[in-house]
């Protein structure tokens, strides 16, 4: 889907929406001075499967009609990733089953071990995702992406949402109205490294079949809270570092969580330096093999509700049990494993 220089600047190019259907002879060609249906000067054009696309001189990737091909983790526009500043869908585009890395318009620098990307916005509303089974790494490494609109993108067959927004450090707003997750099995690292995200767009997520939520919100350093009241977690086995490094998170209500299948949850809240109030509901950790560093660097934790059998070590200090008024150390609470709400003893909180 990448382009090469076209030596003849007078070569034919699409000038109307109808002409997009004749792009087959221009697939992979770099067109100079041509006009797309919006009147922009066209830079590159081609096909992805039967889906026509063009990149204009403003760096806008425009998708129109047809059905795309499986990506196998590599974006069709990888070779021209740094030419693209935004994406717009003019007409309905039918996505293939494998969309892993589809819009991962980034270049990885092995020296700095960082992604580089130019794209800042994507308007993908209306994409037909009815056949898609994986969206793994969909926007991986789009470090400058600030806005994405997935309105109306229903994904009834998708099982893999892992690392979907991985490394989207500038992402502030993701509109996901109508986005469906009823077939989801893994959400591992879904929002990993979304440092600028102000609100987690997950309130309507159907998670009844999800088994892996590890690293899901790790590094979401701007989130102060999130609504997880509809999360169903009965099948989840792995919550390792799920909220790790959510440095601005102040309070979190996980009272809806039920985790009878949980086997891994180390580092779950590690680095949540601002977390003051936490309700762990019925977070069952008795089957978890490793609870290490569960609350590492959670120095602001003031009030916490824990379930029966909970044995992860709270931040060091003394706590007052709501049920009895008794003052207990973190070690004593872990040893007792008694369901209760504990408040950090006055004067004991370290900021």
XYZ file of C-alpha atoms in Angstrom:
351
model
C 0.000 0.000 0.000
C 3.021 2.258 0.018
C 3.910 4.524 -2.905
C 6.779 5.175 -5.277
C 7.559 8.326 -7.235
C 5.547 8.725 -10.431
C 7.814 10.076 -13.140
C 5.016 11.427 -15.321
C 3.309 14.360 -13.530
C 0.484 14.283 -16.097
C -0.575 10.766 -15.146
C -4.349 10.356 -14.589
C -5.641 10.838 -11.044
C -9.031 10.728 -9.336
C -11.013 13.952 -9.396
C -14.356 12.746 -8.099
C -15.768 10.159 -5.757
C -16.665 8.012 -8.777
C -13.107 8.154 -10.079
C -11.872 6.554 -6.862
C -13.040 3.261 -8.330
C -10.429 3.593 -11.090
C -7.473 3.842 -8.714
C -6.251 0.352 -9.562
C -3.781 1.664 -12.128
C -2.426 4.128 -9.562
C -1.965 1.680 -6.709
C 1.210 2.544 -4.852
C 1.804 5.602 -7.039
C 2.890 9.063 -5.875
C 0.783 11.651 -7.674
C 1.884 15.252 -8.096
C -0.582 18.104 -8.409
C -3.696 15.917 -8.474
C -6.936 16.789 -6.685
C -9.053 14.583 -4.448
C -12.861 14.964 -4.080
C -12.336 17.516 -1.305
C -10.179 19.711 -3.519
C -6.952 18.979 -1.662
C -3.717 18.373 -3.512
C -3.070 14.630 -3.498
C 0.311 13.191 -2.563
C -0.030 9.397 -2.474
C -2.806 7.022 -3.559
C -3.467 3.316 -3.683
C -5.602 0.419 -2.577
C -5.812 -1.593 0.609
C -7.642 -4.677 -0.546
C -10.469 -3.119 -2.531
C -10.500 -0.018 -0.322
C -9.318 3.104 -2.136
C -7.128 5.534 -0.199
C -5.269 8.768 -0.766
C -2.931 10.946 1.291
C -3.161 14.634 0.436
C -0.480 17.261 0.828
C -1.866 18.230 4.231
C -1.034 14.722 5.390
C -4.666 13.592 5.584
C -5.220 9.906 4.885
C -8.656 9.521 3.304
C -10.288 6.092 3.114
C -13.178 5.384 0.761
C -15.230 2.265 0.091
C -14.267 -1.369 -0.301
C -13.006 -4.125 1.969
C -9.544 -4.117 3.538
C -7.103 -7.026 3.838
C -5.838 -8.701 7.010
C -2.942 -6.743 8.484
C -1.094 -9.310 10.658
C 0.155 -6.516 12.918
C 1.560 -4.211 10.221
C -0.232 -1.093 9.009
C -0.794 -0.910 5.232
C 0.608 2.622 5.450
C 3.689 1.773 7.495
C 6.067 2.976 4.755
C 4.442 6.415 4.698
C 3.540 6.635 8.414
C 5.435 9.896 8.904
C 3.537 11.509 5.998
C 0.184 11.155 7.785
C -1.176 13.758 10.225
C -4.830 12.669 10.414
C -7.333 10.142 9.076
C -10.831 10.676 7.662
C -13.315 8.106 6.361
C -15.350 9.485 3.432
C -17.492 6.421 2.836
C -18.196 3.121 4.544
C -15.104 0.925 4.772
C -15.440 -2.768 5.617
C -12.653 -3.904 7.896
C -11.149 -7.418 7.675
C -11.014 -9.983 10.483
C -7.439 -9.128 11.473
C -6.992 -5.397 12.093
C -4.000 -5.704 14.408
C -1.765 -2.657 13.989
C -4.019 -1.200 11.293
C -3.582 2.442 12.348
C -0.241 2.002 14.137
C 1.239 4.866 12.131
C 4.537 5.094 13.961
C 8.228 4.410 13.594
C 10.174 2.719 16.383
C 13.642 4.052 17.194
C 15.716 1.207 18.684
C 18.312 3.667 20.029
C 15.855 5.675 22.151
C 13.438 2.745 22.447
C 10.651 5.200 21.664
C 7.940 5.437 19.028
C 7.741 8.457 16.716
C 4.493 9.456 15.051
C 2.986 12.474 13.324
C -0.726 11.667 13.326
C -2.805 13.784 15.748
C -6.434 12.888 15.002
C -8.519 10.091 13.520
C -12.201 10.321 12.603
C -13.141 6.673 12.124
C -16.850 6.841 12.850
C -18.965 4.611 10.698
C -16.296 2.015 9.930
C -17.864 -1.412 9.379
C -16.141 -3.645 11.923
C -18.750 -6.406 11.934
C -16.237 -9.037 10.700
C -13.289 -8.005 12.877
C -11.926 -10.457 15.451
C -8.759 -8.633 16.599
C -7.931 -4.972 17.185
C -4.659 -5.700 18.945
C -2.234 -2.776 18.712
C -4.706 -0.839 16.554
C -3.169 2.577 17.382
C 0.118 1.318 18.831
C 2.852 3.953 19.114
C 0.781 6.927 17.912
C 2.512 9.200 20.409
C 1.013 12.443 19.062
C -2.539 11.181 18.654
C -4.816 13.518 20.641
C -8.293 12.605 19.415
C -9.980 9.513 18.004
C -13.646 9.063 17.140
C -14.933 5.481 16.976
C -18.631 6.389 17.169
C -20.846 3.673 15.762
C -17.986 1.222 15.301
C -19.681 -1.950 16.516
C -17.296 -4.844 17.130
C -19.479 -7.856 18.002
C -16.859 -10.506 17.101
C -13.691 -8.913 18.481
C -12.001 -11.065 21.114
C -8.634 -9.286 21.261
C -8.407 -5.626 22.336
C -4.878 -5.973 23.726
C -2.501 -2.996 23.499
C -5.089 -1.141 21.417
C -3.943 2.355 22.453
C -0.452 1.311 23.589
C 1.871 4.305 23.789
C -0.709 6.930 22.779
C 0.862 9.352 25.247
C -0.901 12.473 23.914
C -4.389 10.987 23.670
C -6.829 13.242 25.517
C -10.182 12.112 24.139
C -11.423 8.817 22.708
C -15.095 8.849 21.693
C -16.306 5.259 21.714
C -20.113 5.643 21.731
C -21.637 2.438 20.444
C -18.347 0.574 20.678
C -19.123 -3.028 21.619
C -17.032 -5.535 23.554
C -19.369 -8.453 24.242
C -16.982 -11.038 22.734
C -13.839 -9.660 24.384
C -11.394 -12.135 25.924
C -8.326 -9.957 26.435
C -7.932 -6.256 27.215
C -4.304 -6.577 28.225
C -2.527 -3.219 28.033
C -5.487 -1.672 26.206
C -4.732 1.892 27.403
C -1.104 1.305 28.399
C 0.883 4.542 28.451
C -2.049 6.875 27.690
C -0.494 9.549 29.900
C -2.790 12.415 28.812
C -6.136 10.611 28.827
C -8.555 12.645 30.950
C -11.378 10.121 31.025
C -11.365 6.360 30.481
C -14.093 5.618 27.884
C -14.996 2.253 29.393
C -18.253 2.863 31.274
C -20.299 0.815 28.795
C -17.810 -2.004 28.266
C -19.146 -5.561 28.409
C -16.396 -7.534 30.129
C -18.236 -10.709 31.082
C -15.884 -12.942 29.041
C -12.596 -11.139 29.619
C -9.812 -13.235 31.160
C -6.894 -10.780 30.948
C -6.932 -7.177 32.213
C -3.234 -6.980 33.054
C -1.586 -3.594 32.390
C -4.941 -2.321 31.120
C -4.648 1.228 32.524
C -0.934 1.186 33.369
C 0.635 4.602 32.919
C -2.659 6.517 32.567
C -1.073 9.299 34.588
C -3.829 11.927 34.119
C -6.847 9.902 35.208
C -8.217 11.056 38.568
C -11.006 8.467 38.596
C -12.934 6.069 36.379
C -16.352 4.432 36.287
C -15.954 0.654 36.423
C -19.326 0.011 38.032
C -20.531 -2.194 35.159
C -17.357 -4.255 34.864
C -17.966 -7.999 35.204
C -14.755 -9.693 36.251
C -15.779 -13.230 37.165
C -13.660 -14.733 34.371
C -10.600 -12.490 34.803
C -7.456 -14.427 35.667
C -4.803 -11.724 35.320
C -4.896 -8.187 36.747
C -1.143 -7.695 37.000
C -0.301 -3.950 37.128
C -3.833 -3.129 35.992
C -3.744 0.377 37.539
C 0.007 0.720 37.978
C 1.466 4.233 37.556
C -1.945 5.936 37.533
C -0.273 8.741 39.431
C -3.236 11.173 39.477
C -5.843 8.606 40.498
C -7.483 9.874 43.711
C -10.314 7.445 44.380
C -11.450 4.198 42.846
C -14.580 2.136 43.462
C -14.180 -1.527 42.560
C -17.139 -2.656 44.642
C -18.649 -4.345 41.567
C -15.604 -6.572 41.103
C -15.944 -10.316 41.713
C -12.767 -12.253 40.952
C -13.109 -15.973 41.757
C -10.801 -16.852 38.821
C -7.992 -14.422 39.662
C -4.491 -15.972 39.721
C -2.195 -12.964 39.110
C -2.386 -9.409 40.469
C 1.109 -8.270 41.469
C 1.827 -4.530 41.153
C -1.899 -3.902 40.745
C -1.793 -0.364 42.226
C 1.962 0.156 42.200
C 2.887 3.810 41.709
C -0.598 5.209 42.407
C 0.939 7.987 44.472
C -2.246 10.098 44.783
C -4.678 7.285 45.530
C -6.512 8.211 48.722
C -9.705 6.111 48.717
C -10.133 2.575 47.435
C -12.997 0.097 47.637
C -11.893 -3.403 46.635
C -15.399 -4.858 46.898
C -15.127 -8.637 46.622
C -11.716 -8.748 45.018
C -10.863 -12.386 45.690
C -7.085 -12.812 45.804
C -6.957 -16.183 47.540
C -6.069 -17.932 44.268
C -3.387 -15.402 43.335
C 0.154 -16.762 43.510
C 1.862 -13.364 43.658
C 0.651 -10.263 45.537
C 4.044 -8.562 45.577
C 4.222 -4.755 45.485
C 0.441 -4.574 45.306
C 0.480 -1.086 46.906
C 4.073 -0.047 46.146
C 4.475 3.769 46.460
C 0.806 4.281 47.388
C 1.842 6.771 50.069
C -1.425 8.759 50.034
C -3.789 5.862 50.718
C -6.085 7.035 53.505
C -9.177 4.837 53.392
C -9.575 1.329 51.989
C -12.301 -1.311 52.028
C -11.009 -4.865 51.729
C -12.833 -8.206 51.360
C -12.494 -11.276 53.503
C -9.293 -13.206 52.898
C -7.461 -10.235 51.423
C -3.778 -10.660 52.258
C -1.924 -8.073 50.198
C 0.200 -5.822 52.424
C -1.175 -2.293 52.793
C 1.273 0.647 52.834
C 3.160 0.659 56.110
C 1.427 2.399 59.001
C -1.417 2.078 61.457
C -5.077 1.862 60.468
C -8.346 2.115 62.362
C -10.933 -0.598 61.642
C -14.409 0.848 61.083
C -16.187 -2.125 62.620
C -14.341 -2.180 65.939
C -12.396 1.073 66.197
C -9.290 -1.018 66.820
C -5.947 0.273 65.576
C -4.018 -2.283 63.519
C -0.758 -2.281 61.631
C -0.546 -3.143 57.916
C 1.012 -6.484 58.833
C -1.802 -7.319 61.268
C -4.484 -6.500 58.679
C -2.826 -8.765 56.121
C -2.560 -11.586 58.650
C -6.165 -11.307 59.821
C -7.730 -11.118 56.365
C -10.918 -9.654 57.813
C -13.394 -7.799 55.618
C -13.580 -4.207 56.822
C -12.967 -0.565 55.995
C -9.697 0.760 57.348
C -8.749 4.421 57.759
C -5.176 5.538 58.198
C -4.593 6.589 61.799
C -4.491 10.347 62.336
C -1.011 11.721 61.912
C 0.223 8.525 60.242
C -0.401 9.455 56.584
C 2.742 10.274 54.675
C 2.439 12.456 51.545
